CSV table of C-alpha atoms in Angstrom, one decimal:
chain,number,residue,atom,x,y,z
Q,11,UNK,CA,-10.9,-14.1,-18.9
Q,12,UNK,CA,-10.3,-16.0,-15.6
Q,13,UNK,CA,-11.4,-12.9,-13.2
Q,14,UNK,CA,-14.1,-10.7,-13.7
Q,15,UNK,CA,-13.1,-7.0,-12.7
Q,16,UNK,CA,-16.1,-5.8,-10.4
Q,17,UNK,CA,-15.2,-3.2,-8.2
Q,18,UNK,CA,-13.9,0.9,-9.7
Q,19,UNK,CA,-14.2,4.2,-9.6
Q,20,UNK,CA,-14.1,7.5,-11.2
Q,21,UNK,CA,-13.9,11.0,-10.2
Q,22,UNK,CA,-15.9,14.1,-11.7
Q,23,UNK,CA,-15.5,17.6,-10.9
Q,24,UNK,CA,-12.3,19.9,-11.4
Q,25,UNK,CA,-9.8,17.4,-12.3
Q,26,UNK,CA,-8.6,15.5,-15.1
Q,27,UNK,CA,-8.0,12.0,-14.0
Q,28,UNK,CA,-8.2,9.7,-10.8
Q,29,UNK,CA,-5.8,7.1,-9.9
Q,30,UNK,CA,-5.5,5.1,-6.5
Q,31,UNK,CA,-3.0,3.0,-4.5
Q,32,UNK,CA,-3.5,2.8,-0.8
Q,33,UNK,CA,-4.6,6.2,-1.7
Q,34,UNK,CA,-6.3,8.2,-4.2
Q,35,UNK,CA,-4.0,10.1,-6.8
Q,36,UNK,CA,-5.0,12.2,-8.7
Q,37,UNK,CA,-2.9,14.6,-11.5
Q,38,UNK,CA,-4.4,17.8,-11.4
Q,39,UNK,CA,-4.5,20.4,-14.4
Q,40,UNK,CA,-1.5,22.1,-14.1
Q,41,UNK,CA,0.2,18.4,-14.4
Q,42,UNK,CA,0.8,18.1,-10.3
Q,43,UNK,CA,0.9,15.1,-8.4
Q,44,UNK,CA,-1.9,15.2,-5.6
Q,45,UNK,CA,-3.5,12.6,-3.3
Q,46,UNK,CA,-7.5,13.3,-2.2
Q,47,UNK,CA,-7.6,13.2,1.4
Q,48,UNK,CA,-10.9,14.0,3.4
Q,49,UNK,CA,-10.9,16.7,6.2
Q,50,UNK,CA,-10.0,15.3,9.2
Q,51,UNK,CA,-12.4,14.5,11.1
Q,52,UNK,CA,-14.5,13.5,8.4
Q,53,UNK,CA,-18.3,13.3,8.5
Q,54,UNK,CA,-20.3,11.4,5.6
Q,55,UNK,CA,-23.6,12.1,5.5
Q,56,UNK,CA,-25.3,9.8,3.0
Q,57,UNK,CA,-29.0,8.7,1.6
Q,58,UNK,CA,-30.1,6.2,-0.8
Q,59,UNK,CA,-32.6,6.1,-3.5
Q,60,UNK,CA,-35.2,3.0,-3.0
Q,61,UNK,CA,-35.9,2.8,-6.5
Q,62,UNK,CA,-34.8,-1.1,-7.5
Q,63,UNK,CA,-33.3,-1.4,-4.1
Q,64,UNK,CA,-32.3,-4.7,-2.2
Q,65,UNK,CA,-34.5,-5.5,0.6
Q,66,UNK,CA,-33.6,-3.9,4.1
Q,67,UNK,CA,-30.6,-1.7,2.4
Q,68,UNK,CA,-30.5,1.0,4.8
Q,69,UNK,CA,-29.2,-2.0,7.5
Q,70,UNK,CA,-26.7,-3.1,5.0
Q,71,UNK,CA,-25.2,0.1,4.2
Q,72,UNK,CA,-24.9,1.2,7.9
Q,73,UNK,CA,-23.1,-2.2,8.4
Q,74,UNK,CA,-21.2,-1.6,5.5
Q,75,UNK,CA,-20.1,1.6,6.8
Q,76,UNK,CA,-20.0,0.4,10.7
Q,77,UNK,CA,-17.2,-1.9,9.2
Q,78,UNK,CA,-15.3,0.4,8.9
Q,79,UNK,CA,-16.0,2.9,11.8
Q,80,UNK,CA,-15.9,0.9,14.6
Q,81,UNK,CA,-12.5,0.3,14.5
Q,82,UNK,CA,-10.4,1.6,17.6
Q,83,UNK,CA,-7.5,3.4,15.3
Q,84,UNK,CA,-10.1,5.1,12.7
Q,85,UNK,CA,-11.4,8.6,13.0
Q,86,UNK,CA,-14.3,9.1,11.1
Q,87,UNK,CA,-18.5,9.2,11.3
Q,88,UNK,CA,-21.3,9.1,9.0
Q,89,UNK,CA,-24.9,9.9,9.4
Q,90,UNK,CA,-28.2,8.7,7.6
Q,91,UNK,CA,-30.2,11.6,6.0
Q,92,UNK,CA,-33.1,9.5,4.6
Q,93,UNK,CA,-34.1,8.3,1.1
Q,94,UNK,CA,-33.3,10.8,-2.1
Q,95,UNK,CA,-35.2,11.1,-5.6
Q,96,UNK,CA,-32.0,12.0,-7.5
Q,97,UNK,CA,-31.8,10.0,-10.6
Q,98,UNK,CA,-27.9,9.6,-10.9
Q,99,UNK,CA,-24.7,10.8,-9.5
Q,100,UNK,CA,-24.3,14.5,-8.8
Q,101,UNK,CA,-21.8,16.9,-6.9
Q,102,UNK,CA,-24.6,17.6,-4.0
Q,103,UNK,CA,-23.4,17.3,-0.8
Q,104,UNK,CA,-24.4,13.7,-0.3
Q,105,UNK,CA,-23.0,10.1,-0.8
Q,106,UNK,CA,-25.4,8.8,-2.6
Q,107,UNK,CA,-26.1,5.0,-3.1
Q,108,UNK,CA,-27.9,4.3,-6.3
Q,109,UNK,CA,-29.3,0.3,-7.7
Q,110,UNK,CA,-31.4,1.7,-10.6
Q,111,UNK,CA,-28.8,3.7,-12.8
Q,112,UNK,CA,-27.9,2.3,-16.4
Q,113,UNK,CA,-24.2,2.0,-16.1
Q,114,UNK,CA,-24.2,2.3,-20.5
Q,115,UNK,CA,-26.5,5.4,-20.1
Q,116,UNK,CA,-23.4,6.9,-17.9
Q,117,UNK,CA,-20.5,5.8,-19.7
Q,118,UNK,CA,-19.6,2.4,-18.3
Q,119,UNK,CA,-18.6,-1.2,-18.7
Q,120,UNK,CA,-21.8,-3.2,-18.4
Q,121,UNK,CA,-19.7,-5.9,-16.5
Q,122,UNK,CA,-19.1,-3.6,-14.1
Q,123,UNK,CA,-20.7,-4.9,-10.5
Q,124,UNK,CA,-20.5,-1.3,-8.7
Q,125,UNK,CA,-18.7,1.9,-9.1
Q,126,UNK,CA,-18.0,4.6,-6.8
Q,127,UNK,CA,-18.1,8.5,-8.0
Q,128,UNK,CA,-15.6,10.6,-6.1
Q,129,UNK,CA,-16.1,14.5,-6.0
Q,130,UNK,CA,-14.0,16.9,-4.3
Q,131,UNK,CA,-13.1,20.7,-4.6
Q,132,UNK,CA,-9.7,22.3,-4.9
Q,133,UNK,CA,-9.6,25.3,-1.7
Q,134,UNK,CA,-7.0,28.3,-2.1
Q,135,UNK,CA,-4.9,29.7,-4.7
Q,136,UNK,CA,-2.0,27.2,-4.8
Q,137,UNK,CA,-3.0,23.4,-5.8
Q,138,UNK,CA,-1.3,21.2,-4.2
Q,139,UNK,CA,-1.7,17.8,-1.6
Q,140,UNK,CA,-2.5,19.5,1.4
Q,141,UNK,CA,-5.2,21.3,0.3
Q,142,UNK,CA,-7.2,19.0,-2.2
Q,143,UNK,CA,-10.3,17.6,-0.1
Q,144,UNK,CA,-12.7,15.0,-0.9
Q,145,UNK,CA,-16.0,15.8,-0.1
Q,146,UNK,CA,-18.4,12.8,-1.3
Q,147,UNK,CA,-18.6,9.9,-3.1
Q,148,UNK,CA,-22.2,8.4,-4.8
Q,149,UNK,CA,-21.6,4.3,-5.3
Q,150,UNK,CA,-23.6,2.6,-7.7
Q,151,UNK,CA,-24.6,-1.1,-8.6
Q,152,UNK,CA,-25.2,-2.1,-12.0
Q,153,UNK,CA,-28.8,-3.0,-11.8
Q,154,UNK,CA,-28.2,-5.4,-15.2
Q,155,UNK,CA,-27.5,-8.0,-12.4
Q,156,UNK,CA,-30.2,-7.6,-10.1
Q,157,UNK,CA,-30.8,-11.1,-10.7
Q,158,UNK,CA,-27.2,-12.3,-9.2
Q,159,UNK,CA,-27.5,-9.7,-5.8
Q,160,UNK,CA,-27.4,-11.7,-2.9
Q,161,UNK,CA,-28.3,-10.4,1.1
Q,162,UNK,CA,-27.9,-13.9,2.7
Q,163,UNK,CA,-27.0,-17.2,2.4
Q,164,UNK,CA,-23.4,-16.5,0.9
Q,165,UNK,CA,-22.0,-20.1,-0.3
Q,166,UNK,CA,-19.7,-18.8,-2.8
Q,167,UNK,CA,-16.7,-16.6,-3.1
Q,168,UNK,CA,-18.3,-16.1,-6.6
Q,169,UNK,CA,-21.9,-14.7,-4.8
Q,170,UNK,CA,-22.3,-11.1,-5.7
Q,171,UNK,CA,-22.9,-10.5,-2.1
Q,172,UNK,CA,-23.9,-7.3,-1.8
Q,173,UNK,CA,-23.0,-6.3,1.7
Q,174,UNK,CA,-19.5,-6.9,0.5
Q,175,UNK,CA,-19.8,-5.1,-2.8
Q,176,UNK,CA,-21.2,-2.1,-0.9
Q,177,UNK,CA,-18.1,-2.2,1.8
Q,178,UNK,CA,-15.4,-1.9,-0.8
Q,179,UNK,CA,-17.0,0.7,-2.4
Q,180,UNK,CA,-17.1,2.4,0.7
Q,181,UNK,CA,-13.5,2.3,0.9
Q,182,UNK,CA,-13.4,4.0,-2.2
Q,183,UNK,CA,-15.9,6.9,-0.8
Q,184,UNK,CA,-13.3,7.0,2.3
Q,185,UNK,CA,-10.1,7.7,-0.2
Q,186,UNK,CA,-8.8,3.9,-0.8
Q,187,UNK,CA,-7.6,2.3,-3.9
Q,188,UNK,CA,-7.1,-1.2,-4.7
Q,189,UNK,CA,-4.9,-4.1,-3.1
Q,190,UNK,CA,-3.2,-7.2,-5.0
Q,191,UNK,CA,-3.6,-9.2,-1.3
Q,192,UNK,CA,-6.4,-11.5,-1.7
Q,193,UNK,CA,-7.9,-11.4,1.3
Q,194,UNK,CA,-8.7,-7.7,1.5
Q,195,UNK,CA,-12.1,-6.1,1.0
Q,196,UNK,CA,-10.0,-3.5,-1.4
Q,197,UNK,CA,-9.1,-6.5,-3.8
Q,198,UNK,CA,-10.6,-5.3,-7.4
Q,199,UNK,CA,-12.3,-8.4,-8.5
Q,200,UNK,CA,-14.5,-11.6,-7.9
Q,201,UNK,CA,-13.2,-15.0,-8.7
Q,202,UNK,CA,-15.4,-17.2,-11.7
Q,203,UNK,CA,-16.7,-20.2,-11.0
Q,204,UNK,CA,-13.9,-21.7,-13.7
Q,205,UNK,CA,-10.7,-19.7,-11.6
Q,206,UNK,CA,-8.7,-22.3,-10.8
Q,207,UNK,CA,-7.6,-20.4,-7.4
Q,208,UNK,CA,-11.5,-20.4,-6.6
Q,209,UNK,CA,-10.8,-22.2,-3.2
Q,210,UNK,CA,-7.9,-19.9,-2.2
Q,211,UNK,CA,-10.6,-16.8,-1.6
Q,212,UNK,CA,-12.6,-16.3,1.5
Q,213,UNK,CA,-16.5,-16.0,1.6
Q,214,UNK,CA,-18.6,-14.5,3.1
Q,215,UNK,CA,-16.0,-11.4,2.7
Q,216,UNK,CA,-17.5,-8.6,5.4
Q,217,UNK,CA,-15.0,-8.2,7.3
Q,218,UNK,CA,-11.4,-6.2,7.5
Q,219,UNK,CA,-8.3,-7.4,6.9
Q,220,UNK,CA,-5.3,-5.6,8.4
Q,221,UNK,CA,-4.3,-4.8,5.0
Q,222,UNK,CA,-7.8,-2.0,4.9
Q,223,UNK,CA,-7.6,-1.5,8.3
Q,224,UNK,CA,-3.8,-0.1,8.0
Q,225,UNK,CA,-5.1,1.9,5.2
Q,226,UNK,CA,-8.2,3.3,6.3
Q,227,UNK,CA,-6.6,3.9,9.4
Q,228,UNK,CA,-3.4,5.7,7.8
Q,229,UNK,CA,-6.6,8.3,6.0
Q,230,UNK,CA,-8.7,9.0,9.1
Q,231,UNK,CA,-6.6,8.6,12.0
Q,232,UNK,CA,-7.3,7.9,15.4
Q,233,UNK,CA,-3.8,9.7,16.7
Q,234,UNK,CA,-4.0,8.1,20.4
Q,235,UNK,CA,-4.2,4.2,18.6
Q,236,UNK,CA,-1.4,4.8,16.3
Q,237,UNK,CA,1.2,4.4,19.3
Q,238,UNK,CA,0.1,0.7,19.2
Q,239,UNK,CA,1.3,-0.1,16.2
Q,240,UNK,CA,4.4,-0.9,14.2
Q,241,UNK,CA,5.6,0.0,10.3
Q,242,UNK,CA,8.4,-0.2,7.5
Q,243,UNK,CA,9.5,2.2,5.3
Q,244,UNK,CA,12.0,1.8,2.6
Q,245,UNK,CA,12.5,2.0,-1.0
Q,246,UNK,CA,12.9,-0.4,-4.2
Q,247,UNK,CA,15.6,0.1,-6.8
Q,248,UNK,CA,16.4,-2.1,-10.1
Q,249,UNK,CA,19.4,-1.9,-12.0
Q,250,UNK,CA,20.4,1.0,-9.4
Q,251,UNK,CA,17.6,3.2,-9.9
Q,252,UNK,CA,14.5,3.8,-8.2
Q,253,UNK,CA,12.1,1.4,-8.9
Q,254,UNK,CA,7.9,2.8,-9.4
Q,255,UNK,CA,5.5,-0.2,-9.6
Q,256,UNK,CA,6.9,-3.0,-7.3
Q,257,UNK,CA,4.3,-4.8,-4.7
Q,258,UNK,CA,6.3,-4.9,-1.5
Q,259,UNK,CA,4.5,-7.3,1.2
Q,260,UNK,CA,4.7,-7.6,4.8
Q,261,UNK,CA,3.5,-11.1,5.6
Q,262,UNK,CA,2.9,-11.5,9.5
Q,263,UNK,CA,4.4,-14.9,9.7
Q,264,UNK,CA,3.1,-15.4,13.5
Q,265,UNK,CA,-0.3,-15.8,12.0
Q,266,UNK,CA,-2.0,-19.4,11.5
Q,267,UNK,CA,-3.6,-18.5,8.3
Q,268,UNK,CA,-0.3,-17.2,6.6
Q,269,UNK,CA,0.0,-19.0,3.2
Q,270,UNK,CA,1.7,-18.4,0.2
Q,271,UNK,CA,0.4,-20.7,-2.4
Q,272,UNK,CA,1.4,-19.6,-6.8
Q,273,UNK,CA,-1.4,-19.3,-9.5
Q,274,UNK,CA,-1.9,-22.5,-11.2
Q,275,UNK,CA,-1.2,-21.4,-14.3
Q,276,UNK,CA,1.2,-18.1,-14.6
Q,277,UNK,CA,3.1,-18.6,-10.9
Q,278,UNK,CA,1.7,-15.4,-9.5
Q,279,UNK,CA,2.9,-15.5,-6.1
Q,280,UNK,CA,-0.6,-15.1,-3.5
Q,281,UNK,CA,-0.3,-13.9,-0.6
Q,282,UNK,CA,-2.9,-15.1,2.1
Q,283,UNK,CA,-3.4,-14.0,5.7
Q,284,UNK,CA,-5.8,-11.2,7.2
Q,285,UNK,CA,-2.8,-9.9,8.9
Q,286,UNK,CA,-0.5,-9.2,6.0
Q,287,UNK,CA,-0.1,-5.2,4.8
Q,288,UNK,CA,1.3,-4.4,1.5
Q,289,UNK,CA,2.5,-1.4,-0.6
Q,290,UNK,CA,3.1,-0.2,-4.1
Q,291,UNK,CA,6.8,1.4,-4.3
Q,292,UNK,CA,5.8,5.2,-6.0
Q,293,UNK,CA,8.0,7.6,-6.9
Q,294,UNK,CA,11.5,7.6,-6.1
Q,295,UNK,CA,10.6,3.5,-5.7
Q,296,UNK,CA,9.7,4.7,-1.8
Q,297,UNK,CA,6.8,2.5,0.1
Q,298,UNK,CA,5.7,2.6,3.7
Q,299,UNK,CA,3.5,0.2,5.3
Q,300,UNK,CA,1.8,1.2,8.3
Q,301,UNK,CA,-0.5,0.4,11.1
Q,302,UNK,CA,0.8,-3.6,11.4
Q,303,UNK,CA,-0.3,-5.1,14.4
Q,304,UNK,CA,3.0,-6.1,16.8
Q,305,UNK,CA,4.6,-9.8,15.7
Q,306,UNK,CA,7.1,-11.2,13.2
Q,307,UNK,CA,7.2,-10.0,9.8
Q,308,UNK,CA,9.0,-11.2,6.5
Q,309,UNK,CA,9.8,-9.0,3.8
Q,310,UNK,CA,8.7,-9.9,0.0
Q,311,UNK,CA,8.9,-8.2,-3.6
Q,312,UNK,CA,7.0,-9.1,-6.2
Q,313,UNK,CA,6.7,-7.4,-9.8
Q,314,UNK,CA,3.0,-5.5,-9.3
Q,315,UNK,CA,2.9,-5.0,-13.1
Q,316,UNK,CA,0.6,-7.5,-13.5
Q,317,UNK,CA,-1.0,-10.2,-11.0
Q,318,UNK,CA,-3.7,-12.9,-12.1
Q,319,UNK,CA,-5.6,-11.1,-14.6
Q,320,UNK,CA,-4.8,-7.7,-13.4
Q,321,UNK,CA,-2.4,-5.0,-14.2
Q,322,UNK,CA,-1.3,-2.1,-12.7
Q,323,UNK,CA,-3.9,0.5,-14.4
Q,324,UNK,CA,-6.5,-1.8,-12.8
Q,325,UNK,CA,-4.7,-1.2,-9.5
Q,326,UNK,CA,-3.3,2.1,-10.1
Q,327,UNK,CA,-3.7,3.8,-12.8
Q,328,UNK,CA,-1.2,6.4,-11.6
Q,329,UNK,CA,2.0,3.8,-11.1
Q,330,UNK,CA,0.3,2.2,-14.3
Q,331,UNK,CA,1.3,5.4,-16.3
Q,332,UNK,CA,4.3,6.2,-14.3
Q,333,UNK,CA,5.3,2.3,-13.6
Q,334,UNK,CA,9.6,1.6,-14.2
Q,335,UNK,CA,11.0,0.0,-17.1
Q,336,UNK,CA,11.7,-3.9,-16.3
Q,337,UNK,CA,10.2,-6.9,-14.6
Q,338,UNK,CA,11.3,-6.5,-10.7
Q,339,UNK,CA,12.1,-10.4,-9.5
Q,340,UNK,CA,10.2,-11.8,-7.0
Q,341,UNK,CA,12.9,-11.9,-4.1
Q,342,UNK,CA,12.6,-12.0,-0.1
Q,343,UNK,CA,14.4,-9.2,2.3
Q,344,UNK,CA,17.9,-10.3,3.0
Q,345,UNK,CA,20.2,-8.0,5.0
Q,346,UNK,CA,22.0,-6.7,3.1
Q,347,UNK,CA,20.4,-7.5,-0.2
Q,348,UNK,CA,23.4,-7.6,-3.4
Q,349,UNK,CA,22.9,-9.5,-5.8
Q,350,UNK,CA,23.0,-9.5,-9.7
Q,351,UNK,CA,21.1,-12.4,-10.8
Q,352,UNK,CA,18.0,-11.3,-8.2
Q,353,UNK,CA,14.8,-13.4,-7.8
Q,354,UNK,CA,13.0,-16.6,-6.6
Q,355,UNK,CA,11.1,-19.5,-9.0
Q,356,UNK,CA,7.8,-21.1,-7.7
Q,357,UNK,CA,10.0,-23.6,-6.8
Q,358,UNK,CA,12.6,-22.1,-4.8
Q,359,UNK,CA,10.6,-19.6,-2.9
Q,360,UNK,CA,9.5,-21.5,0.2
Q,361,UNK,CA,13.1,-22.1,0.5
Q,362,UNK,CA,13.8,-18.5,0.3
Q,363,UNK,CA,11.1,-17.8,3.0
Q,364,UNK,CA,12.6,-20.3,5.5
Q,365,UNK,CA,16.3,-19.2,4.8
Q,366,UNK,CA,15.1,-15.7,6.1
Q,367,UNK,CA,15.5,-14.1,9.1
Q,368,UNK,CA,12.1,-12.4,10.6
Q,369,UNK,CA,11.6,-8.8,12.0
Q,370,UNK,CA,10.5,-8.7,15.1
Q,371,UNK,CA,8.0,-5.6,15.8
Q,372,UNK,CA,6.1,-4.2,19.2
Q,373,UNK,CA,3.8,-1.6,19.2
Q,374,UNK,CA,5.6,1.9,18.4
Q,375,UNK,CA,8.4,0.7,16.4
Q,376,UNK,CA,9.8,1.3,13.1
Q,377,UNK,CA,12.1,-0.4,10.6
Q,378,UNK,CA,13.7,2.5,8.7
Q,379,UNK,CA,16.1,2.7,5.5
Q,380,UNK,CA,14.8,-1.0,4.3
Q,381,UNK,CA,15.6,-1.7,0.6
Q,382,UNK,CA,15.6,-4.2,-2.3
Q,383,UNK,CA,18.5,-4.0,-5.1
Q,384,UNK,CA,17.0,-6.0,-8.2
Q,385,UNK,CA,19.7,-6.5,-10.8
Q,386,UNK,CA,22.0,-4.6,-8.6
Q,387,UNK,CA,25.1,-3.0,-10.1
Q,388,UNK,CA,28.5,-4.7,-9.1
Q,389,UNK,CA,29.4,-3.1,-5.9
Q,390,UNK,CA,25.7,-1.5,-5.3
Q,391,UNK,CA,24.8,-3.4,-2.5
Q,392,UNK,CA,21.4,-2.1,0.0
Q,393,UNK,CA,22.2,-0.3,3.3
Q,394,UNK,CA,21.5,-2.0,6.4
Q,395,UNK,CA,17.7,-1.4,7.6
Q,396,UNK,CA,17.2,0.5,11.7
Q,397,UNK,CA,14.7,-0.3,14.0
Q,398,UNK,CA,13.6,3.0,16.1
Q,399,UNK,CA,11.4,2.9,18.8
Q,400,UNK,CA,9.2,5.2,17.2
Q,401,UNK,CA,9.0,6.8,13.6
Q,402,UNK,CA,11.9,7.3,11.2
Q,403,UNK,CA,14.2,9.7,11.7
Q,404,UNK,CA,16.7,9.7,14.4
Q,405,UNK,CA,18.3,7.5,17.3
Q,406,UNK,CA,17.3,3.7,17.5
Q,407,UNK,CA,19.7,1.2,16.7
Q,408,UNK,CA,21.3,-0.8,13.7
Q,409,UNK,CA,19.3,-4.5,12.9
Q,410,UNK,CA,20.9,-7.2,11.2
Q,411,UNK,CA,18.6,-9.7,9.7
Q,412,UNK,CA,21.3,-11.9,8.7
Q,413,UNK,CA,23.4,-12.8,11.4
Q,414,UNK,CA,26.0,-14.9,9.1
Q,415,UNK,CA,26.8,-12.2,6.9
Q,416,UNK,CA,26.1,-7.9,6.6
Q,417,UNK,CA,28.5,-6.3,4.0
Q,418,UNK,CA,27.9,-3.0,5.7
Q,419,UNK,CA,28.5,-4.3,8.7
Q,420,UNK,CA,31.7,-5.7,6.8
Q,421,UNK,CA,32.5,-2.4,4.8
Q,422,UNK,CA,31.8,-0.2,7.9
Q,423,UNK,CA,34.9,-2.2,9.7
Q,424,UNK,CA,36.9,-2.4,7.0
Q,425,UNK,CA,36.4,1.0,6.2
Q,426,UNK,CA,37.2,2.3,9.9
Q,427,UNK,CA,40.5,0.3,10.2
Q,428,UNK,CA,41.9,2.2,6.8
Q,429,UNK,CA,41.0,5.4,8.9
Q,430,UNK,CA,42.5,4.4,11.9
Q,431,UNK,CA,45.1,3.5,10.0
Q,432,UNK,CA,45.8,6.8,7.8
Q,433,UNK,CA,44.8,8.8,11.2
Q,434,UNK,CA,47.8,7.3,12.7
Q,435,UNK,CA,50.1,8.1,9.8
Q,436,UNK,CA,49.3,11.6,10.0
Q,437,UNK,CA,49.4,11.9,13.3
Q,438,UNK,CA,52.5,10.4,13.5
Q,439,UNK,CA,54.3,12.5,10.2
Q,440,UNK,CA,52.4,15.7,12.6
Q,441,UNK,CA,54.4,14.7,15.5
Q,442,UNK,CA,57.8,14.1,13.8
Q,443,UNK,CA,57.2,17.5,12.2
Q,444,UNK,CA,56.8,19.1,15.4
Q,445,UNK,CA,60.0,17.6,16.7
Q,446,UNK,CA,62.1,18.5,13.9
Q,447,UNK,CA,61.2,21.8,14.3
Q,448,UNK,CA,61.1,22.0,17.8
Q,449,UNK,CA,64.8,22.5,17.3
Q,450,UNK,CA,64.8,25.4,14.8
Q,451,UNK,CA,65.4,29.0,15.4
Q,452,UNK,CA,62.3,30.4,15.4
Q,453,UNK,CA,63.4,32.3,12.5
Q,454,UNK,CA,64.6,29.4,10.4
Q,455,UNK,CA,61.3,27.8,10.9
Q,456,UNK,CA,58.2,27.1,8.3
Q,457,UNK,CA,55.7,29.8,8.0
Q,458,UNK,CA,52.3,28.4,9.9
């Protein structure tokens, strides 16, 4: 195995099973759909037990947190309530960090690096999203590799580094999944020294990308920052049907560290760049990407069934159950998208990239109604995408990517001269009609 798989979580409590994305999913017991969200808000208080601790870990958890927090567009505090004597992860009120905790002794994969508990209640008498609430999360590292912890000197993207380590499982505590862009803190694994995309990962890793900044953002909003940024919504279909499980990428192509390099051995396509945002299509094959700083974007699919070593139920375990039938071909935004034989090589794709036309996006603008067709039917072809000056759903005006060709654009004229057309037969046939009669005895006339 090329990638070790370092980085999870699990919930405990009242429900059944947890899955993440962007966010955390969760089916409930009576079989519903329902993403943990904390109150907003939302104040974490946490401790830490010193027992086989790192040296000076209250500083690295509070920067591990501070990462986070101090981030104009996220709404959200935590406070330090000392040390604890707990001896594992409980529902108590507390996120707990815990370095001396068997992970066999609690259930789990001793090549596990950390883990984050999630627990959370259910309020009122109707289950459903807007009332599930997370209310803490205890994070633990597997103290089986002490040995490998690092505080300082990072020289590797292989160090266990734990500073790092602790920030992504943070994310988890805050109500984020995983992320196939390899640049972000949410990504669910650390390269071995043997992957042969070793070089293509950043070290030390402590800070955001925009990919968990949109996120975290997009869970504990700062309202008065969101005006200062842009997003796409749209939706993914294959064969003419919804499509659950595609990775859908907005790459900032204004950016000087935008690169797009394949695996070396299974073409994955890689997406680097600490300004690129991506989504998983969910159900209905909708995805929404939000918080994306102001620049020029270009659209890209890619199957998220599996990437590198991972699969979906690595990512998601949710859209790993509910993931469509069919491999989604890689393929680039073109508007409008038709095609039947869908799809890009390793070969092909930088062509693809260049042949495209880029979105342009300020602060407070949205590109509505955007859509991939993979396999498309014959005569299924994707509507043309909006740009509103705010959110979706109402005014703005049309946006054509693809200045050489729209078949909307094309339908929508052809279709408006039939109707002018047939509109001026009738009223013409109306006008004769009234003439002929004009004439009549009113008598001898049709009944109106």
């Amino acid at each position: 195995m090329r990638f070790v798989v370092v980085f999870a979580f699990i919930s405990v409590g009242f429900l059944r099973s947890v899955f993440a994305g962007a966010y955390l999913t969760e089916i409930n017991e009576l079989s519903q759909v329902v993403q943990r969200k904390w109150s907003t808000p939302a104040v974490i208080k946490w401790r830490y037990n010193p027992t086989n601790a790192p040296a000076n870990i209250e500083a690295i958890i509070t920067t591990a947190f501070n990462t986070w927090a101090a981030n104009s567009s996220v709404n959200f505090d935590h406070e330090f309530h000392g040390t604890t004597l707990a001896s594992g992860p409980s529902k108590n009120g507390y996120t707990d960090f815990f370095f001396n905790v068997d992970f066999p002794s609690q259930g789990l994969d001793s090549n596990l690096i950390a883990i984050a508990f999630l627990n959370g209640s259910l309020s009122g008498t109707r289950i459903s999203a807007s009332n599930v609430r997370l209310s803490e999360g205890d994070v633990l590292m597997n103290p089986a590799l002490k040995d490998f912890w690092k505080t300082e000197g990072i020289t590797a993207a292989t160090d266990l580094d734990v500073q790092e380590i602790l920030t992504h499982e943070i994310g988890h505590v805050l109500g984020l999944g995983h992320s196939f862009l390899i640049d972000s803190l949410m990504y669910p694994g650390k390269p071995q020294p043997s992957t042969p995309e070793l070089g293509l990962f950043r070290f030390p890793k402590r800070t955001l990308a925009q990919d968990d900044l949109s996120w975290v953002s997009k869970m504990h909003p700062d309202r008065a920052a969101r005006s200062s940024y842009a997003r796409i919504e749209g939706r993914v279909l294959y064969n003419g049907y919804p499509y659950i499980g595609a990775h859908v990428i907005a790459m900032k192509v204004d950016e000087d560290d935008l690169t797009y390099p394949f695996s070396n051995d299974n073409a994955d396509l890689l997406v680097r760049g600490l300004k690129n945002v991506s989504a998983f299509s969910e159900l209905g094959g909708k995805f929404s990407i939000d918080y994306l700083e102001p620049g020029q974007y270009k659209i890209v699919v890619q199957n998220g069934k599996s990437f590198l070593d991972f699969s979906l139920a690595n990512v998601n375990g949710f859209l790993g159950s509910a993931q469509s039938p069919g491999t989604f071909p890689l393929d680039v935004y073109r508007s409008p998208y038709c095609s039947t034989g869908s799809g890009f090589s390793s070969t092909s794709f930088g062509d693809g990239i260049s042949g495209s036309a880029a979105f342009v996006l300020s602060g407070n603008q949205s590109i509505c109604n955007l859509e991939f067709h993979g396999q498309a039917p014959s005569g299924r072809c994707a509507r043309a995408a909006s740009l509103k000056g705010s959110s979706c759903g109402g005014g703005g005006c049309s946006l054509r990517s693809n200045p050489d060709f729209d078949y909307n654009q094309n339908m929508r004229s052809y279709l408006g001269t039939i109707l002018f057309i047939v509109g001026s037969i009738i009223i013409m046939l109306s006008l004769k009609s009234s003439l002929v009669h004009r004439g009549m005895p009113k008598r001898n006339r049709p009944p109106r």
